[in-house]
Amino acid sequence: PEIAKHTVNALPQPYSGAYLTTLCECTLLLLSMTLIQFPNIKKADYAIVSTSPSKMTISDNKKTTRSIFVIALQRKFLIAALGGFVSWSAMAVQMSATPLAMTRAGYHFAQATTVIEFHLLGMFVPSFFTGTLCNLFGSRLVTLTGLLIQLTGALLFQRGLRFNHFNLGLIIVGVGWNFGYVGASALLTESHRHDEKQKTHSLYEAIVMCSISIAFFSSAFIEQRFGWMILTGKIISTYLALAILILFVDTVLALFQSKDIRKSLPMDDEDIQTPA
């Protein structure tokens, strides 16, 4: 955001300087990623091969992975996907629509960029302790708390169009996104076995990325069509409230089953015997 402030008018065409510097940043990021050395996962997985019949039987049973459809129909996966989808989409709509609403209210580009900057801090600073909260209180409660915090931020926007309303509201939305997304991601790890991790996380990330794409591409249209107050007060608030209700019911069911929300519930099909 600070770079954007200083480059927005660097070229004759407005905003072209900011877009050019962003392109350079992305290029440097891609080049730096080529320097990362990732371990050879396949070689590590198949380095040791046992010839014992009993061990081979156990190994064969472990390699009998479930279908992605079976994994995706688990309640844990559905709740994790819902938490990730809602936390991302609700945050992305409000974040991308905020500069438009601030411009309509008469604020300058630098002021809107400052709001986004503090929003980014709200998104990522809590990551230093969100994982610890998941261990202490359970990923379901953290996800539910995150969506409640996001709802608080959306309702704060209804207080008015002052700079502090935009700034504080978007900070709260950022913190809520962090709790919601990290909690959902932690819950996701309880829905798959080790050998199912790749395809499960791939499906989860595809769902999340779809929510981001829908949110960013629709935010400008919704803000211009309905206005900032309706966007945050009716559309986003109702959207979050429904998700909170679903997560609350699931949390109560999980608490009833385990008696301790911090405990990891068994996978939905754990009692199903796989054929030898």
Short mmCIF file of C-alpha atoms in Angstrom, two decimals:
data_model
loop_
_atom_site.label_atom_id
_atom_site.label_comp_id
_atom_site.label_asym_id
_atom_site.label_seq_id
_atom_site.Cartn_x
_atom_site.Cartn_y
_atom_site.Cartn_z
CA PRO A 1 0.00 0.00 0.00
CA GLU A 2 2.80 2.45 0.77
CA ILE A 3 4.37 1.80 -2.63
CA ALA A 4 0.99 2.35 -4.28
CA LYS A 5 0.65 5.73 -2.57
CA HIS A 6 3.91 6.96 -4.08
CA THR A 7 3.49 5.46 -7.55
CA VAL A 8 -0.20 6.04 -8.29
CA ASN A 9 0.60 9.25 -10.20
CA ALA A 10 4.16 8.39 -11.24
CA LEU A 11 3.12 8.04 -14.91
CA PRO A 12 0.85 10.30 -17.00
CA GLN A 13 -2.00 7.78 -16.92
CA PRO A 14 -3.53 7.56 -13.39
CA TYR A 15 -2.96 4.29 -11.53
CA SER A 16 -0.65 2.96 -14.27
CA GLY A 17 2.42 3.49 -12.08
CA ALA A 18 0.88 1.47 -9.25
CA TYR A 19 -0.05 -1.36 -11.63
CA LEU A 20 3.48 -1.39 -13.08
CA THR A 21 5.16 -1.58 -9.67
CA THR A 22 2.74 -4.35 -8.66
CA LEU A 23 3.74 -6.29 -11.74
CA CYS A 24 7.41 -5.87 -10.80
CA GLU A 25 6.69 -7.05 -7.25
CA CYS A 26 4.95 -10.19 -8.53
CA THR A 27 7.86 -10.89 -10.88
CA LEU A 28 10.37 -10.62 -8.03
CA LEU A 29 8.17 -12.91 -5.94
CA LEU A 30 8.10 -15.57 -8.67
CA LEU A 31 11.88 -15.35 -9.08
CA SER A 32 12.43 -15.70 -5.34
CA MET A 33 10.17 -18.77 -5.23
CA THR A 34 12.44 -20.53 -7.73
CA LEU A 35 15.18 -20.43 -5.07
CA ILE A 36 13.15 -22.57 -2.65
CA GLN A 37 14.29 -26.19 -2.49
CA PHE A 38 11.38 -28.53 -1.74
CA PRO A 39 12.05 -32.08 -0.43
CA ASN A 40 11.41 -35.04 -2.68
CA ILE A 41 8.22 -36.36 -1.09
CA LYS A 42 7.90 -39.43 -3.30
CA LYS A 43 11.43 -40.61 -2.56
CA ALA A 44 10.84 -40.24 1.18
CA ASP A 45 7.54 -42.14 1.06
CA TYR A 46 8.89 -45.14 -0.82
CA ALA A 47 12.40 -45.35 0.62
CA ILE A 48 11.57 -48.28 2.97
CA VAL A 49 9.75 -51.36 1.65
CA SER A 50 8.90 -54.24 3.98
CA THR A 51 8.73 -57.85 2.74
CA SER A 52 6.93 -59.16 5.84
CA PRO A 53 3.44 -60.52 4.92
CA SER A 54 1.79 -58.99 8.00
CA LYS A 55 3.37 -55.60 7.40
CA MET A 56 2.51 -55.76 3.71
CA THR A 57 -1.15 -56.37 4.63
CA ILE A 58 -1.17 -53.39 6.98
CA SER A 59 0.56 -51.27 4.35
CA ASP A 60 -1.98 -52.31 1.71
CA ASN A 61 -4.87 -51.37 4.01
CA LYS A 62 -3.33 -47.97 4.68
CA LYS A 63 -2.97 -47.31 0.99
CA THR A 64 -6.69 -48.01 0.44
CA THR A 65 -7.64 -44.37 0.24
CA ARG A 66 -11.19 -43.12 0.19
CA SER A 67 -12.81 -41.41 -2.74
CA ILE A 68 -12.71 -37.63 -2.75
CA PHE A 69 -16.51 -37.68 -2.80
CA VAL A 70 -16.58 -39.71 0.44
CA ILE A 71 -14.17 -37.25 2.07
CA ALA A 72 -16.08 -34.21 0.81
CA LEU A 73 -19.39 -35.50 2.19
CA GLN A 74 -18.07 -35.66 5.76
CA ARG A 75 -19.57 -33.14 8.14
CA LYS A 76 -16.10 -31.98 9.19
CA PHE A 77 -15.07 -31.24 5.62
CA LEU A 78 -18.36 -29.50 4.83
CA ILE A 79 -18.07 -27.26 7.90
CA ALA A 80 -14.40 -26.50 7.18
CA ALA A 81 -15.20 -25.68 3.56
CA LEU A 82 -18.13 -23.50 4.65
CA GLY A 83 -15.94 -21.64 7.14
CA GLY A 84 -13.19 -21.04 4.60
CA PHE A 85 -15.63 -20.06 1.85
CA VAL A 86 -17.60 -17.59 3.99
CA SER A 87 -14.63 -16.03 5.79
CA TRP A 88 -12.80 -15.44 2.51
CA SER A 89 -15.74 -14.24 0.42
CA ALA A 90 -17.21 -11.91 3.07
CA MET A 91 -13.81 -10.37 3.72
CA ALA A 92 -12.91 -10.02 0.03
CA VAL A 93 -16.18 -8.28 -0.87
CA GLN A 94 -15.81 -5.71 1.88
CA MET A 95 -12.10 -5.16 1.34
CA SER A 96 -12.37 -4.59 -2.40
CA ALA A 97 -15.52 -2.47 -2.12
CA THR A 98 -14.14 -0.21 0.63
CA PRO A 99 -11.97 1.99 -1.67
CA LEU A 100 -14.98 2.46 -3.98
CA ALA A 101 -17.21 3.47 -1.07
CA MET A 102 -14.55 5.79 0.34
CA THR A 103 -14.06 7.46 -3.04
CA ARG A 104 -17.82 8.03 -3.28
CA ALA A 105 -17.72 9.55 0.22
CA GLY A 106 -15.04 12.04 -0.87
CA TYR A 107 -11.87 10.45 0.51
CA HIS A 108 -8.56 10.51 -1.36
CA PHE A 109 -6.62 7.54 -2.71
CA ALA A 110 -4.01 7.80 0.06
CA GLN A 111 -6.69 7.60 2.75
CA ALA A 112 -8.34 4.57 1.17
CA THR A 113 -4.94 2.90 0.83
CA THR A 114 -4.18 3.55 4.51
CA VAL A 115 -7.41 1.77 5.46
CA ILE A 116 -6.41 -1.23 3.34
CA GLU A 117 -2.95 -1.20 4.93
CA PHE A 118 -4.35 -1.46 8.46
CA HIS A 119 -6.78 -4.09 7.22
CA LEU A 120 -3.85 -6.23 6.02
CA LEU A 121 -2.25 -5.92 9.45
CA GLY A 122 -5.52 -7.06 11.01
CA MET A 123 -5.53 -10.04 8.65
CA PHE A 124 -2.05 -11.39 9.35
CA VAL A 125 -0.82 -10.17 12.76
CA PRO A 126 -3.21 -12.52 14.66
CA SER A 127 -1.54 -15.49 12.91
CA PHE A 128 1.13 -15.40 15.63
CA PHE A 129 -1.37 -16.76 18.17
CA THR A 130 -4.43 -18.08 16.26
CA GLY A 131 -2.96 -21.58 16.11
CA THR A 132 -2.51 -21.56 19.87
CA LEU A 133 -6.15 -20.56 20.29
CA CYS A 134 -7.18 -23.50 18.10
CA ASN A 135 -5.30 -25.84 20.44
CA LEU A 136 -6.81 -24.26 23.55
CA PHE A 137 -10.44 -23.84 22.50
CA GLY A 138 -10.84 -26.03 19.42
CA SER A 139 -10.92 -25.11 15.75
CA ARG A 140 -14.73 -25.00 15.62
CA LEU A 141 -14.97 -22.30 18.29
CA VAL A 142 -12.19 -20.28 16.66
CA THR A 143 -13.94 -20.44 13.27
CA LEU A 144 -17.27 -19.47 14.83
CA THR A 145 -15.61 -16.59 16.70
CA GLY A 146 -13.99 -15.40 13.48
CA LEU A 147 -17.31 -15.15 11.66
CA LEU A 148 -18.85 -13.35 14.66
CA ILE A 149 -15.98 -10.83 14.56
CA GLN A 150 -16.50 -10.32 10.83
CA LEU A 151 -20.19 -9.71 11.45
CA THR A 152 -19.25 -7.10 14.07
CA GLY A 153 -17.07 -5.32 11.53
CA ALA A 154 -19.84 -5.37 8.91
CA LEU A 155 -22.32 -3.89 11.39
CA LEU A 156 -19.82 -1.21 12.39
CA PHE A 157 -19.88 0.06 8.81
CA GLN A 158 -23.54 0.91 9.41
CA ARG A 159 -22.55 3.58 11.92
CA GLY A 160 -21.62 6.03 9.19
CA LEU A 161 -19.13 6.99 6.50
CA ARG A 162 -16.45 8.56 8.68
CA PHE A 163 -12.82 7.58 8.19
CA ASN A 164 -12.69 5.81 11.56
CA HIS A 165 -15.74 3.74 10.65
CA PHE A 166 -14.02 2.45 7.52
CA ASN A 167 -10.65 2.00 9.24
CA LEU A 168 -11.77 0.26 12.42
CA GLY A 169 -14.43 -1.76 10.62
CA LEU A 170 -11.98 -3.16 8.10
CA ILE A 171 -9.44 -3.97 10.82
CA ILE A 172 -12.11 -5.97 12.65
CA VAL A 173 -13.08 -7.73 9.42
CA GLY A 174 -9.41 -8.64 8.89
CA VAL A 175 -9.07 -10.13 12.38
CA GLY A 176 -12.29 -12.06 11.88
CA TRP A 177 -11.03 -13.42 8.57
CA ASN A 178 -7.87 -14.68 10.25
CA PHE A 179 -9.78 -16.51 12.97
CA GLY A 180 -12.30 -17.91 10.51
CA TYR A 181 -9.83 -19.09 7.90
CA VAL A 182 -7.19 -20.48 10.28
CA GLY A 183 -9.86 -22.25 12.34
CA ALA A 184 -11.41 -23.77 9.22
CA SER A 185 -8.01 -24.86 7.93
CA ALA A 186 -7.24 -26.52 11.28
CA LEU A 187 -10.60 -28.32 11.21
CA LEU A 188 -9.86 -29.51 7.67
CA THR A 189 -6.84 -31.49 8.91
CA GLU A 190 -9.19 -33.63 11.00
CA SER A 191 -11.23 -34.71 7.95
CA HIS A 192 -8.58 -36.74 6.11
CA ARG A 193 -5.91 -39.35 6.64
CA HIS A 194 -2.26 -38.70 5.90
CA ASP A 195 -2.33 -40.31 2.45
CA GLU A 196 -5.46 -38.31 1.55
CA LYS A 197 -3.96 -34.94 2.39
CA GLN A 198 -3.04 -33.80 -1.12
CA LYS A 199 -6.41 -34.29 -2.78
CA THR A 200 -8.37 -33.08 0.25
CA HIS A 201 -6.41 -29.85 0.53
CA SER A 202 -6.55 -29.38 -3.24
CA LEU A 203 -10.34 -29.54 -3.19
CA TYR A 204 -10.49 -27.21 -0.19
CA GLU A 205 -8.20 -24.65 -1.81
CA ALA A 206 -10.21 -24.84 -5.05
CA ILE A 207 -13.39 -24.02 -3.08
CA VAL A 208 -11.68 -21.15 -1.28
CA MET A 209 -10.17 -19.72 -4.47
CA CYS A 210 -13.58 -19.84 -6.15
CA SER A 211 -15.03 -17.83 -3.28
CA ILE A 212 -12.28 -15.23 -3.65
CA SER A 213 -12.82 -14.95 -7.40
CA ILE A 214 -16.59 -14.58 -7.03
CA ALA A 215 -16.16 -11.99 -4.28
CA PHE A 216 -13.64 -9.80 -6.06
CA PHE A 217 -15.38 -9.85 -9.42
CA SER A 218 -18.81 -9.12 -7.92
CA SER A 219 -17.87 -6.54 -5.27
CA ALA A 220 -17.77 -3.52 -7.58
CA PHE A 221 -21.07 -4.40 -9.24
CA ILE A 222 -22.82 -4.98 -5.89
CA GLU A 223 -21.47 -1.74 -4.38
CA GLN A 224 -22.49 0.33 -7.40
CA ARG A 225 -25.85 -1.40 -7.78
CA PHE A 226 -27.02 -1.44 -4.15
CA GLY A 227 -24.69 0.94 -2.33
CA TRP A 228 -22.28 0.50 0.58
CA MET A 229 -24.88 0.45 3.35
CA ILE A 230 -27.02 -2.26 1.74
CA LEU A 231 -23.92 -4.26 0.81
CA THR A 232 -22.59 -4.42 4.36
CA GLY A 233 -25.85 -4.10 6.30
CA LYS A 234 -28.17 -6.48 4.50
CA ILE A 235 -26.25 -8.67 2.08
CA ILE A 236 -23.04 -9.42 3.99
CA SER A 237 -24.64 -9.36 7.44
CA THR A 238 -27.35 -11.84 6.40
CA TYR A 239 -24.75 -13.98 4.63
CA LEU A 240 -22.58 -14.12 7.75
CA ALA A 241 -25.54 -14.65 10.10
CA LEU A 242 -26.68 -17.76 8.20
CA ALA A 243 -23.15 -19.20 8.25
CA ILE A 244 -22.83 -18.45 11.97
CA LEU A 245 -26.10 -20.29 12.63
CA ILE A 246 -24.88 -23.37 10.74
CA LEU A 247 -21.51 -23.35 12.53
CA PHE A 248 -23.19 -22.85 15.90
CA VAL A 249 -25.44 -25.87 15.38
CA ASP A 250 -22.43 -27.96 14.29
CA THR A 251 -20.42 -26.80 17.31
CA VAL A 252 -23.24 -27.78 19.66
CA LEU A 253 -23.50 -31.21 18.01
CA ALA A 254 -19.73 -31.70 18.25
CA LEU A 255 -19.77 -30.68 21.92
CA PHE A 256 -22.65 -33.10 22.59
CA GLN A 257 -20.73 -35.96 20.93
CA SER A 258 -17.30 -35.38 22.44
CA LYS A 259 -18.16 -33.61 25.74
CA ASP A 260 -15.00 -31.57 25.10
CA ILE A 261 -14.91 -29.29 22.07
CA ARG A 262 -11.10 -29.37 22.03
CA LYS A 263 -11.01 -33.09 21.33
CA SER A 264 -10.77 -34.26 17.75
CA LEU A 265 -13.84 -36.27 16.75
CA PRO A 266 -13.26 -39.47 14.78
CA MET A 267 -13.69 -39.35 11.03
CA ASP A 268 -17.25 -39.98 9.89
CA ASP A 269 -16.39 -43.29 8.24
CA GLU A 270 -13.79 -44.51 10.70
CA ASP A 271 -15.96 -47.43 11.77
CA ILE A 272 -16.41 -48.59 8.17
CA GLN A 273 -14.24 -51.63 7.52
CA THR A 274 -12.32 -51.58 4.25
CA PRO A 275 -12.11 -54.91 2.41
CA ALA A 276 -8.82 -56.78 2.68
#
